[in-house]
mmCIF file of C-alpha atoms and ligand atoms in Angstrom:
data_model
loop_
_atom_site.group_PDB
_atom_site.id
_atom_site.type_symbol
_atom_site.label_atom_id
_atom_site.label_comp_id
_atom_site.label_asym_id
_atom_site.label_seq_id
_atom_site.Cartn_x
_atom_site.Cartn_y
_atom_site.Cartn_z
ATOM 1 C CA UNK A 263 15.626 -9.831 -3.370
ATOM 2 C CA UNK A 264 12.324 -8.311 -4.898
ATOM 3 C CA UNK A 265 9.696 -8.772 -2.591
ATOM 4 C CA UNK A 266 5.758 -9.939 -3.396
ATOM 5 C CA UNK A 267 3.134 -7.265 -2.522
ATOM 6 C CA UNK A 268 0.182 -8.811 0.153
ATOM 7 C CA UNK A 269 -2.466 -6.985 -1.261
ATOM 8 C CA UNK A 270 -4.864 -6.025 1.414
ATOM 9 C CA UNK A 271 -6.974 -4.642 -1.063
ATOM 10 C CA UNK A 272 -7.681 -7.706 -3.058
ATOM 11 C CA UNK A 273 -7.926 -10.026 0.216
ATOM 12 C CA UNK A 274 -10.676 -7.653 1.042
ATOM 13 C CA UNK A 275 -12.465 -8.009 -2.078
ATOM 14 C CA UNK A 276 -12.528 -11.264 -1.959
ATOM 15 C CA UNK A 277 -13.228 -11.362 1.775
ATOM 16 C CA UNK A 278 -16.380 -9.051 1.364
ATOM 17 C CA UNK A 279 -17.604 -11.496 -1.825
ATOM 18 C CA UNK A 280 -17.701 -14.641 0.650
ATOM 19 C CA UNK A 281 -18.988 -12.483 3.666
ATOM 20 C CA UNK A 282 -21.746 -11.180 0.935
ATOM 21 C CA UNK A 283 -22.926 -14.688 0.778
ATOM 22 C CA UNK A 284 -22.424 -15.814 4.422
ATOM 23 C CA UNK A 285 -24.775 -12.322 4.997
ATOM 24 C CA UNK A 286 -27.543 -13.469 2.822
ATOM 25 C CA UNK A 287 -27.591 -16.979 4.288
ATOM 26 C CA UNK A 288 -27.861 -15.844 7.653
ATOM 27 C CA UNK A 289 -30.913 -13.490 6.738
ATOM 28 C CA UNK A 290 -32.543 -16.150 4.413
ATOM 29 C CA UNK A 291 -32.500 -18.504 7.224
ATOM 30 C CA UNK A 292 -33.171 -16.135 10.061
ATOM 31 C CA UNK A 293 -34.984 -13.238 8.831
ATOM 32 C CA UNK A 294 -32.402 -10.611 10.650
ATOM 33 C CA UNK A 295 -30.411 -8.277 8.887
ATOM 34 C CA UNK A 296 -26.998 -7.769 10.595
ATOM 35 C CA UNK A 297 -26.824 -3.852 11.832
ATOM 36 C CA UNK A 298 -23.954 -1.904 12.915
ATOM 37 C CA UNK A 299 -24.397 1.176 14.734
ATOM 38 C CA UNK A 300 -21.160 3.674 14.490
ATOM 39 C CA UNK A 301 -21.255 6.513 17.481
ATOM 40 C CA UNK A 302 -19.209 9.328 16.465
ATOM 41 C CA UNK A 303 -18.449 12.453 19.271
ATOM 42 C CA UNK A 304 -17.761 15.350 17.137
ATOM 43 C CA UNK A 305 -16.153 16.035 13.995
ATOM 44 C CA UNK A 306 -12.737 14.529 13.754
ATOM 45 C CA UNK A 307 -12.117 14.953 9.737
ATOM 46 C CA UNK A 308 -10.198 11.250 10.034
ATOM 47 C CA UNK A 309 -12.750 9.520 12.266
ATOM 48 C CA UNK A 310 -15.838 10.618 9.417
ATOM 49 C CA UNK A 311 -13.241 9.352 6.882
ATOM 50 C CA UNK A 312 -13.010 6.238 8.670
ATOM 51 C CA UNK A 313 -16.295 5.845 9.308
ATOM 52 C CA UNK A 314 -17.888 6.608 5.430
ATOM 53 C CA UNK A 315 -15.314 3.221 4.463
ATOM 54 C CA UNK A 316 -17.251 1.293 7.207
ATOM 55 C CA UNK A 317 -20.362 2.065 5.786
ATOM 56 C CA UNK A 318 -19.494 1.700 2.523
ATOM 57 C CA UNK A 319 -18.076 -2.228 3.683
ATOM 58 C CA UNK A 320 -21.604 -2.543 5.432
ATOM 59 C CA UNK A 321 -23.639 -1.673 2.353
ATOM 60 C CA UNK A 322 -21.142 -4.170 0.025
ATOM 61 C CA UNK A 323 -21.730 -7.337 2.140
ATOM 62 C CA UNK A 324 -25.417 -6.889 3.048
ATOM 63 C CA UNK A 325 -25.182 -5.364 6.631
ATOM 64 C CA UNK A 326 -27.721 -2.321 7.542
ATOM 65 C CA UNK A 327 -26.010 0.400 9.060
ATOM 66 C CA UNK A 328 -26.276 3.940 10.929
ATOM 67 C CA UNK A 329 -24.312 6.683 12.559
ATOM 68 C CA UNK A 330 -25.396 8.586 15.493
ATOM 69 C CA UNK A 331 -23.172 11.515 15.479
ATOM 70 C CA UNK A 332 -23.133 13.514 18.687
ATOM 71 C CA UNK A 333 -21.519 17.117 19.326
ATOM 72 C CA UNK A 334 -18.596 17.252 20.849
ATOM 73 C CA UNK A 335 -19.849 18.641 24.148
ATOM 74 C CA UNK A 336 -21.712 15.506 24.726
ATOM 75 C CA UNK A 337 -21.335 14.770 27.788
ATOM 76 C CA UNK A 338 -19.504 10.666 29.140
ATOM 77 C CA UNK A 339 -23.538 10.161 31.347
ATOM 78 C CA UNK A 340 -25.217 11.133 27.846
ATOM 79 C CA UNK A 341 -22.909 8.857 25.591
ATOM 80 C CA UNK A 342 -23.222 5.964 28.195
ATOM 81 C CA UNK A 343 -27.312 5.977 28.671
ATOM 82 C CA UNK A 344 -27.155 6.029 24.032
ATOM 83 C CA UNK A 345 -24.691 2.838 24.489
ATOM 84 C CA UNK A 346 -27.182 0.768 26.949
ATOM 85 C CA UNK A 347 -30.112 1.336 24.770
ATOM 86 C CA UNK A 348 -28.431 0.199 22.174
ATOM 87 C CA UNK A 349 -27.048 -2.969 23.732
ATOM 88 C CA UNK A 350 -31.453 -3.133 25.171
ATOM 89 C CA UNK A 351 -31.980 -3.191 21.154
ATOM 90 C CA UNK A 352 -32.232 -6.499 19.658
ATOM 91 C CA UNK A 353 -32.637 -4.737 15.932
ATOM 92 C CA UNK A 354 -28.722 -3.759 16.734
ATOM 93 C CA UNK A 355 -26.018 -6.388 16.513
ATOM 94 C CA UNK A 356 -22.576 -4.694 16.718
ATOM 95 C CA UNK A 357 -21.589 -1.188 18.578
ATOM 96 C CA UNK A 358 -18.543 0.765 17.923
ATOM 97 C CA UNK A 359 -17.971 3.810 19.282
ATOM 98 C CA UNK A 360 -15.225 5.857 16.967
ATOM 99 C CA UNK A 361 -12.051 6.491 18.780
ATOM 100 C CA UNK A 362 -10.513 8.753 20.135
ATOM 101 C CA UNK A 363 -13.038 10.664 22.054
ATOM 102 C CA UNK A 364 -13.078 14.101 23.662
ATOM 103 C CA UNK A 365 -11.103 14.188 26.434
ATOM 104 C CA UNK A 366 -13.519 15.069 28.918
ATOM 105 C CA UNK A 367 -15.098 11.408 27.762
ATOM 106 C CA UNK A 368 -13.419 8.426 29.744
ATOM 107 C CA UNK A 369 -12.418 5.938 26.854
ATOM 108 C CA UNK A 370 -12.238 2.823 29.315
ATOM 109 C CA UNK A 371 -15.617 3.843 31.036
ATOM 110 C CA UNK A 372 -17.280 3.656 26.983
ATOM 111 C CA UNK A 373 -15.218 0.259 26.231
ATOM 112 C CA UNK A 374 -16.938 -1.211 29.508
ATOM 113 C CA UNK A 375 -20.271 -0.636 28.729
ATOM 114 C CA UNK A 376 -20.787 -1.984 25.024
ATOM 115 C CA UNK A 377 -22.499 -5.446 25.247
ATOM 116 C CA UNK A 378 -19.693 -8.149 24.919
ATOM 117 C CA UNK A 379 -21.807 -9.675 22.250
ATOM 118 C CA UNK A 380 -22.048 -6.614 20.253
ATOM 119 C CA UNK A 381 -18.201 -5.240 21.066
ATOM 120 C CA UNK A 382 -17.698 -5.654 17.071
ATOM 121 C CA UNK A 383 -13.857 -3.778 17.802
ATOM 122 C CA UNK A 384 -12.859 -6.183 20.563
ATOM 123 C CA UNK A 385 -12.082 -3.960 22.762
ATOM 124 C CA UNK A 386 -14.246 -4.875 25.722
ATOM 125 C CA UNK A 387 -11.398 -6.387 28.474
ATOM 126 C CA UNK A 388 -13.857 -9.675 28.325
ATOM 127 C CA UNK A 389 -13.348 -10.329 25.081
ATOM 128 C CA UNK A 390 -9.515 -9.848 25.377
ATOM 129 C CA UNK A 391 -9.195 -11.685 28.068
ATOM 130 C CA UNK A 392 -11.027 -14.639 26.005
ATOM 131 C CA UNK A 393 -9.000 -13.938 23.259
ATOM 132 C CA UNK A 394 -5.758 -14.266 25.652
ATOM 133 C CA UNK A 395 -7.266 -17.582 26.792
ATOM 134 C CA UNK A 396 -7.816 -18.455 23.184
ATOM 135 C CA UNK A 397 -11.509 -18.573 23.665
ATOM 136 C CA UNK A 398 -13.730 -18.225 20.919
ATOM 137 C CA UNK A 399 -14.621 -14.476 20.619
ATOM 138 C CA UNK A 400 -14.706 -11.186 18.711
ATOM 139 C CA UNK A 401 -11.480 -10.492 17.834
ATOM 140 C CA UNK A 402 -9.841 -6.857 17.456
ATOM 141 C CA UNK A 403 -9.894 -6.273 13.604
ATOM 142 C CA UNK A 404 -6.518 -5.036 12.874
ATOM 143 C CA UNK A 405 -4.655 -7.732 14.345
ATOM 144 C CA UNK A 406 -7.504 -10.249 12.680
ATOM 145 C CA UNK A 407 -6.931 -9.043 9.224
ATOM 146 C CA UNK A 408 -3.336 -9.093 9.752
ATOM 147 C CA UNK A 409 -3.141 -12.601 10.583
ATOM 148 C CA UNK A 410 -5.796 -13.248 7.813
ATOM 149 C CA UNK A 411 -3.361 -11.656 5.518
ATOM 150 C CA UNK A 412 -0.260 -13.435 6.571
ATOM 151 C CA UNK A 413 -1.790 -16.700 6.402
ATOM 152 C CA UNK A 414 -3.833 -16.020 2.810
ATOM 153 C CA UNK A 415 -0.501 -14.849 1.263
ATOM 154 C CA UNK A 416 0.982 -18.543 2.092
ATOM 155 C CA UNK A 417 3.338 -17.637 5.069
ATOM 156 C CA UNK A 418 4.299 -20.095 7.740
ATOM 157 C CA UNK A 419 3.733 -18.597 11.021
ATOM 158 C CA UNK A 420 4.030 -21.093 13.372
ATOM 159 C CA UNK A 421 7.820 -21.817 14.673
ATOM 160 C CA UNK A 422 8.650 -18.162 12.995
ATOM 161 C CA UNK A 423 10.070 -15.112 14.788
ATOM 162 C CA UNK A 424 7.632 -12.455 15.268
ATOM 163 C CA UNK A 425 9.128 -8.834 15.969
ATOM 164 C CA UNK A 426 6.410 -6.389 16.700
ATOM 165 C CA UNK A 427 7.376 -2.658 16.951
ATOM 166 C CA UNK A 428 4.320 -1.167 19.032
ATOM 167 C CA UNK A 429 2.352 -2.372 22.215
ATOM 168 C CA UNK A 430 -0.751 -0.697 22.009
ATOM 169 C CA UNK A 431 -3.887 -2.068 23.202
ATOM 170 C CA UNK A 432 -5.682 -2.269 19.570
ATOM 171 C CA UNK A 433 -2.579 -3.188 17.656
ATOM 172 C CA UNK A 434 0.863 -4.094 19.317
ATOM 173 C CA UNK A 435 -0.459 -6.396 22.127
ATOM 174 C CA UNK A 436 -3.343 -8.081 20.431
ATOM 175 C CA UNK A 437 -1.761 -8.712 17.083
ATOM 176 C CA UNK A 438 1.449 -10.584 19.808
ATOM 177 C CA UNK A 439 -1.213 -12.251 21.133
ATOM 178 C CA UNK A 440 -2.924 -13.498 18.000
ATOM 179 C CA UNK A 441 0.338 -14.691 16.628
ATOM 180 C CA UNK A 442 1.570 -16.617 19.902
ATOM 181 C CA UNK A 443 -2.038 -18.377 19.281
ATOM 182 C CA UNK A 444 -0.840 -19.410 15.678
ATOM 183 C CA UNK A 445 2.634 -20.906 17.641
ATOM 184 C CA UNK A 446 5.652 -17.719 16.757
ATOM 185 C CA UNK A 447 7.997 -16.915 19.033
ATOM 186 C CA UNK A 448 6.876 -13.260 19.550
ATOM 187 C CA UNK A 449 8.910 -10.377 20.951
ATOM 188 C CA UNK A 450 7.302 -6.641 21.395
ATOM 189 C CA UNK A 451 9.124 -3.514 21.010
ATOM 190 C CA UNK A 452 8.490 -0.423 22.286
ATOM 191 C CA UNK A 453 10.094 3.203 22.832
ATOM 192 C CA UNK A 454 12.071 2.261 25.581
ATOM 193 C CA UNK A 455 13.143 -1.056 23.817
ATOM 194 C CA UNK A 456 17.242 -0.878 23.531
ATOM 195 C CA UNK A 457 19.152 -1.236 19.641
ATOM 196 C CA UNK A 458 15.678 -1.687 17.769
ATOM 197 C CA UNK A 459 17.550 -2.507 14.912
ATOM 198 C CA UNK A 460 19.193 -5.359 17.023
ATOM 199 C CA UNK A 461 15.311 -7.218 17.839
ATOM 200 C CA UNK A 462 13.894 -5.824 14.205
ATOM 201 C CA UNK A 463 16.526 -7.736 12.417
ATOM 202 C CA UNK A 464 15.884 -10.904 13.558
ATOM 203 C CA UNK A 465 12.140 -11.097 12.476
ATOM 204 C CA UNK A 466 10.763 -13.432 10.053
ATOM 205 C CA UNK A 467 7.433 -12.014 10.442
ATOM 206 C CA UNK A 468 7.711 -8.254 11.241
ATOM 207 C CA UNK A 469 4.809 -5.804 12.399
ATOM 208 C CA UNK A 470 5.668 -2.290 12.255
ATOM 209 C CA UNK A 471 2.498 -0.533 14.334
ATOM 210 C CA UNK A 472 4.919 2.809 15.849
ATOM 211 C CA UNK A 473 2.777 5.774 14.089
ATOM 212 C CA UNK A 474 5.763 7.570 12.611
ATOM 213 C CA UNK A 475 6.511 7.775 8.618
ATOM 214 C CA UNK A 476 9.161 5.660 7.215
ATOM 215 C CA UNK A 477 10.662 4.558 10.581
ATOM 216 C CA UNK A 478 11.678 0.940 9.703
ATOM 217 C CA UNK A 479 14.212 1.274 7.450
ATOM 218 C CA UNK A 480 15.530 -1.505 4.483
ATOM 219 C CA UNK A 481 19.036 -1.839 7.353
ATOM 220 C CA UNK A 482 16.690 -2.956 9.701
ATOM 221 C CA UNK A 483 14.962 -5.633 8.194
ATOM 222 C CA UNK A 484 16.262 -9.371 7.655
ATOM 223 C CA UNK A 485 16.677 -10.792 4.601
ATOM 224 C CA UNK A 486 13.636 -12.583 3.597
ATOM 225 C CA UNK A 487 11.229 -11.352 6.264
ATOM 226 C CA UNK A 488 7.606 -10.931 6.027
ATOM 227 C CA UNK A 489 6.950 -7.158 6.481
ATOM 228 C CA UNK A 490 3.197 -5.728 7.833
ATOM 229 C CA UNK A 491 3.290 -2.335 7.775
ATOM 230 C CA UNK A 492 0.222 -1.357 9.880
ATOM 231 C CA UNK A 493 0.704 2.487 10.084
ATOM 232 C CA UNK A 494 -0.794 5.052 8.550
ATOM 233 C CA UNK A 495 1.182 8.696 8.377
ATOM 234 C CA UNK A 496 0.231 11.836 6.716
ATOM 235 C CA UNK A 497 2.960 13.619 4.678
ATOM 236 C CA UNK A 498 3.232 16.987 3.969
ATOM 237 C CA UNK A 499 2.614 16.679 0.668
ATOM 238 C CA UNK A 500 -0.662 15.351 2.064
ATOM 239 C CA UNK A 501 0.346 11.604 0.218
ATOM 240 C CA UNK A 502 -0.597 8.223 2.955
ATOM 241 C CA UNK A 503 2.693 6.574 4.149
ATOM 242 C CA UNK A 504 3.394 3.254 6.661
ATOM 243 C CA UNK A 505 5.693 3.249 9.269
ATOM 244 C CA UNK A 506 8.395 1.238 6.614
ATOM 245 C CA UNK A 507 10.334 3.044 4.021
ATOM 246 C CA UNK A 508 8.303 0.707 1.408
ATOM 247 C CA UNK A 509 10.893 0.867 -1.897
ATOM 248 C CA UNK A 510 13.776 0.240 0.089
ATOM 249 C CA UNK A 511 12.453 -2.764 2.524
ATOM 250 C CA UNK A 512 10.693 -4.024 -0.735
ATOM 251 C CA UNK A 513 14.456 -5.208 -1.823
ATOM 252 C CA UNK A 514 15.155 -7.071 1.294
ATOM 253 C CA UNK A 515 11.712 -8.009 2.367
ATOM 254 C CA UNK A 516 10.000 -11.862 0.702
ATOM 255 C CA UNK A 517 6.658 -10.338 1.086
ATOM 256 C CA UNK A 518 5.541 -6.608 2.090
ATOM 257 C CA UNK A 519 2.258 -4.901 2.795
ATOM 258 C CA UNK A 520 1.548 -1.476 1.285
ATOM 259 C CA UNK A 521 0.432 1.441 2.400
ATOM 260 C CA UNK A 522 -2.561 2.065 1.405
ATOM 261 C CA UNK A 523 -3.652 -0.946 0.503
ATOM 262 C CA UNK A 524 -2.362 -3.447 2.605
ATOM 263 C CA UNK A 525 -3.722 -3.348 6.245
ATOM 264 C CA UNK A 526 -6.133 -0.790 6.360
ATOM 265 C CA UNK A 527 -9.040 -2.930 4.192
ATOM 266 C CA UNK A 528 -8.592 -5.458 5.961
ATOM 267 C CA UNK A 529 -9.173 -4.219 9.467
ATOM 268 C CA UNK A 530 -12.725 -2.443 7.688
ATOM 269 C CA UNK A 531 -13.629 -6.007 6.687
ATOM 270 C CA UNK A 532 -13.141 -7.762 9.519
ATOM 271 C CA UNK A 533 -15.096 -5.105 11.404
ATOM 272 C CA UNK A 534 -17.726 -6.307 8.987
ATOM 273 C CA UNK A 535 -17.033 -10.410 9.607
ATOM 274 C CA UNK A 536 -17.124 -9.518 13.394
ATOM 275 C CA UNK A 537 -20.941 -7.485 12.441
ATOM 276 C CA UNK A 538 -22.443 -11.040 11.267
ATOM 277 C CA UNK A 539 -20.696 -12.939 13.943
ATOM 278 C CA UNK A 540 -22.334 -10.911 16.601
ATOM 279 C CA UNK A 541 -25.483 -11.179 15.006
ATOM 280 C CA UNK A 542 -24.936 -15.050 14.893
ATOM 281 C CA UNK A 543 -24.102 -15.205 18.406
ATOM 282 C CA UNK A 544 -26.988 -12.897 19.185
ATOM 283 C CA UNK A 545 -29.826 -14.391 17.429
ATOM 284 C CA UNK A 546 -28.217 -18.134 19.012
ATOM 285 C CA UNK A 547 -28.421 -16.851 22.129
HETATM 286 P P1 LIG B 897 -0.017 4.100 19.410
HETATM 287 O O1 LIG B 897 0.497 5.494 19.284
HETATM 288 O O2 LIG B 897 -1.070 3.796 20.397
HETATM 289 O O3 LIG B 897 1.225 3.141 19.706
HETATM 290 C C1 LIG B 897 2.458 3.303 19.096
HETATM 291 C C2 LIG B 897 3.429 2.328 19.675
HETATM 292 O O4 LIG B 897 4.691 2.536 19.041
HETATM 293 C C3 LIG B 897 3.640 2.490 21.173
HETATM 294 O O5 LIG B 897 3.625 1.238 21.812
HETATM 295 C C4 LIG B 897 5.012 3.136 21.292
HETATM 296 O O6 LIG B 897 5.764 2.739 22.419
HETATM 297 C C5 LIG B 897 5.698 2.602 20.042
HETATM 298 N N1 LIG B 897 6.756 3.512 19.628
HETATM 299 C C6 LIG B 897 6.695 4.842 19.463
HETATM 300 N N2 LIG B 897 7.897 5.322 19.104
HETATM 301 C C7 LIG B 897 8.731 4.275 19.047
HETATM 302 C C8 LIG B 897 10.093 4.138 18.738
HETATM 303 N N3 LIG B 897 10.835 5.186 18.420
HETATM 304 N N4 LIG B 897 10.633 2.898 18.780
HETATM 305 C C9 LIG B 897 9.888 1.829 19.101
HETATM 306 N N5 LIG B 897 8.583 1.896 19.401
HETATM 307 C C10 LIG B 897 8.016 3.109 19.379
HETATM 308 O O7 LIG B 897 -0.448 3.691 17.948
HETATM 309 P P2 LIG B 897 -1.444 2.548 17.414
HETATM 310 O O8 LIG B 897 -0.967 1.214 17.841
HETATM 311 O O9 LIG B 897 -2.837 2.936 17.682
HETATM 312 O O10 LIG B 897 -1.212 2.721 15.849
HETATM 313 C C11 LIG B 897 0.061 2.544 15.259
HETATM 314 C C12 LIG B 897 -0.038 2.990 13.810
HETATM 315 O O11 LIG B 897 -0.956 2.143 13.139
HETATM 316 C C13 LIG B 897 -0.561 4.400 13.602
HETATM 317 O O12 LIG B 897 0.064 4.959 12.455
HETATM 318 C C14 LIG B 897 -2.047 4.205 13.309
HETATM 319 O O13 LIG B 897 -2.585 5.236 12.525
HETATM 320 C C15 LIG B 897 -1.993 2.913 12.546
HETATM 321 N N6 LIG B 897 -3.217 2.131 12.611
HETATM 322 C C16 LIG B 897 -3.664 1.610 11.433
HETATM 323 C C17 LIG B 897 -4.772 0.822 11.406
HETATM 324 C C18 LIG B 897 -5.200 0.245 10.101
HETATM 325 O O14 LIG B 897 -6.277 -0.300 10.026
HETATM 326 N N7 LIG B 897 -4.387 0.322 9.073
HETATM 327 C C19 LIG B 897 -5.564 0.547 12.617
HETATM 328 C C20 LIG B 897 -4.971 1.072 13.813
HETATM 329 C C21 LIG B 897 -3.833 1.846 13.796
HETATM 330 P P3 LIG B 897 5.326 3.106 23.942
HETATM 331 O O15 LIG B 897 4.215 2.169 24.273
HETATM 332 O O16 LIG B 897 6.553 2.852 24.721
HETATM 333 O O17 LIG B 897 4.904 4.546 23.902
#
C-alpha cells in the first residue's frame, strides 16, 4: 500500500487564512487586538526556535505579540509576581510560559498561576480537568491539531482503535483523552508497556509521541492504519526526524504525517486559535 501524506503544513495554511479573518472580525467588532505574551527563562537554542515560529503565526493571523525573556538565574518568586501582572493586564489575552524551565524553577508552581482564561497551552489542571469532563475549554495544542488533522484528512475516528505510544501530560494523555471524546477505543503505551509491537499493531489510528528517532518501525504498524508521528528528533547529521521510520511505514500506513511538516504547524496554529479564543472569552466575560 502507498500511503497519502496529511500535510500539516497545508492544514496550517489554510487554518491561519480562516483564523486571519475570524482575527479581524473580532477586532472590527470589539476594538481589541488579541495579544500573546511568550515568557522565556534563558537561552535554550530550541525554545527561541520555537518561539520565533509563534511569533511569526501571531503576526500571519493578526495577533500582537511579545517576549519577555528573562536570564536564567531568574528566580520561581520573580517569574511568578511577572505571571500575575500579566493575568492583572486586560491588554494581554493568552500567557505561555516556554517549557522546560531551569530546574531550580518549579514547572507545576508556573502552570498554577497563569489565568485559566489566558492558559493559551492548556496546561492549567482546570482546564484539563474540563477538558476530561468534555467541557468547553482551551485545549492543549498538540493533541488539538492532531485531531484537527485526523478529522480534515477524512478519517473516521469514532468506533476506531487508537494506539498511543507516550503518556505525557502535553501529548500522550491529552491527545487519549481528546480521541475518547471523538468515541475510539483508546489504549496508551508506555516504557513499561509489554510486546509494543503486540498493542501498536492493532491501531487504526496510531500516535507515536516516545521522543526517540525512527522507533516505530513499518513491522509494527497495521495494514491500513492512520499514522501521527508527533516527535521531533535531531540526527547527527543535524536533519529533523519523527519517532516512525517514515519510508518504510509509508508502504503499510493509508495515511502518514511527516516530519517536519505534519504535526509541528499545527500545534503553532492552534496555539494561535486558542490566542483569539481567550480573548473572546475574556472580552465576554
Ligand atoms: P516525553 O519524554 O515527556 O514522553 C515520552 C513518552 O514516551 C513517555 O510517556 C515514555 O514512557 C514513552 N516512552 C519512552 N520510551 C518508550 C519506549 N521504549 N516504549 C514505549 N514508550 C516509551 O515526551 P513528550 O510527550 O513531551 O514528546 C514526545 C515527542 O514529541 C518528542 O520528540 C517531542 O519533541 C515531540 N513533541 C512534538 C511536538 C510538536 O508540536 N510536533 C509538541 C510536543 C512534543 P514513560 O512515561 O513510561 O516514561
Amino acid at each position: 500500500m502507498s500511503s497519502s501524506i496529511i500535510s500539516g503544513k497545508e492544514l496550517a495554511k489554510k487554518t491561519r487564512l480562516e483564523l486571519k479573518d475570524s482575527v479581524t472580525e473580532f477586532t472590527s467588532s470589539t476594538d481589541i487586538t488579541p495579544h500573546l505574551t511568550v515568557i522565556l527563562v534563558g537561552d535554550n537554542p530550541a525554545s527561541l526556535s520555537y518561539i520565533k515560529g509563534k511569533q511569526k503565526g501571531c503576526k500571519e493571523v493578526g495577533i500582537s505579540s511579545d517576549l519577555i525573556h528573562l536570564q536564567e538565574d531568574t528566580t520561581e518568586e520573580k517569574l511568578l509576581s511577572i505571571i500575575e501582572q500579566l493575568n492583572n493586564n486586560k491588554k494581554v489575552h493568552g500567557i505561555l510560559v516556554q517549557l522546560p524551565l531551569p530546574t531550580h524553577i518549579d514547572e507545576d508552581q508556573v502552570i498554577n498561576k497563569i489565568s485559566t482564561l489566558k492558559d493559551v497551552d492548556g496546561f492549567h489542571p482546570k482546564n484539563v480537568g474540563k477538558m476530561m469532563i468534555g467541557q468547553k475549554t482551551l485545549l492543549p495544542c498538540t493533541p488539538a491539531g492532531i485531531i484537527k488533522l485526523i478529522k480534515e484528512a477524512g478519517e473516521e475516528i469514532s468506533g476506531k482503535h487508537a494506539v498511543i505510544v507516550g503518556r505525557s501530560n502535553i501529548v500522550g494523555k491529552p491527545v487519549a483523552q481528546l480521541l475518547l471524546q471523538e468515541n475510539a477505543t483508546v489504549t496508551i503505551c508506555h516504557s513499561r508497556t509489554k510486546d509494543l509491537k503486540m498493542m501498536t499493531k492493532q491501531a487504526d489510528i496510531l500516535v507515536a509521541a516516545v521522543g526517540k528517532a525512527n522507533y516505530i518501525t513499518a513491522d509494527m504498524i497495521k495494514d491500513g492504519a492512520v499514522v501521527i508521528d508527533v516527535g521531533v528528533n535531531r540526527l547527527e547529521n543535524n536533519k529533523l526526524c519523527g519517532d516512525v521510520e517514515f519510508n518504510s511505514a509509508a508502504d503499510v500506513a493509508k495515511a502518514i504525517t511527516p516530519v517536519p511538516g505534519g504535526v509541528g504547524p499545527m500545534t503553532i496554529t492552534m496555539l494561535l486559535v486558542n490566542t483569539l479564543e481567550a480573548a473572546k472569552m475574556i472580552h465576554n466575560k
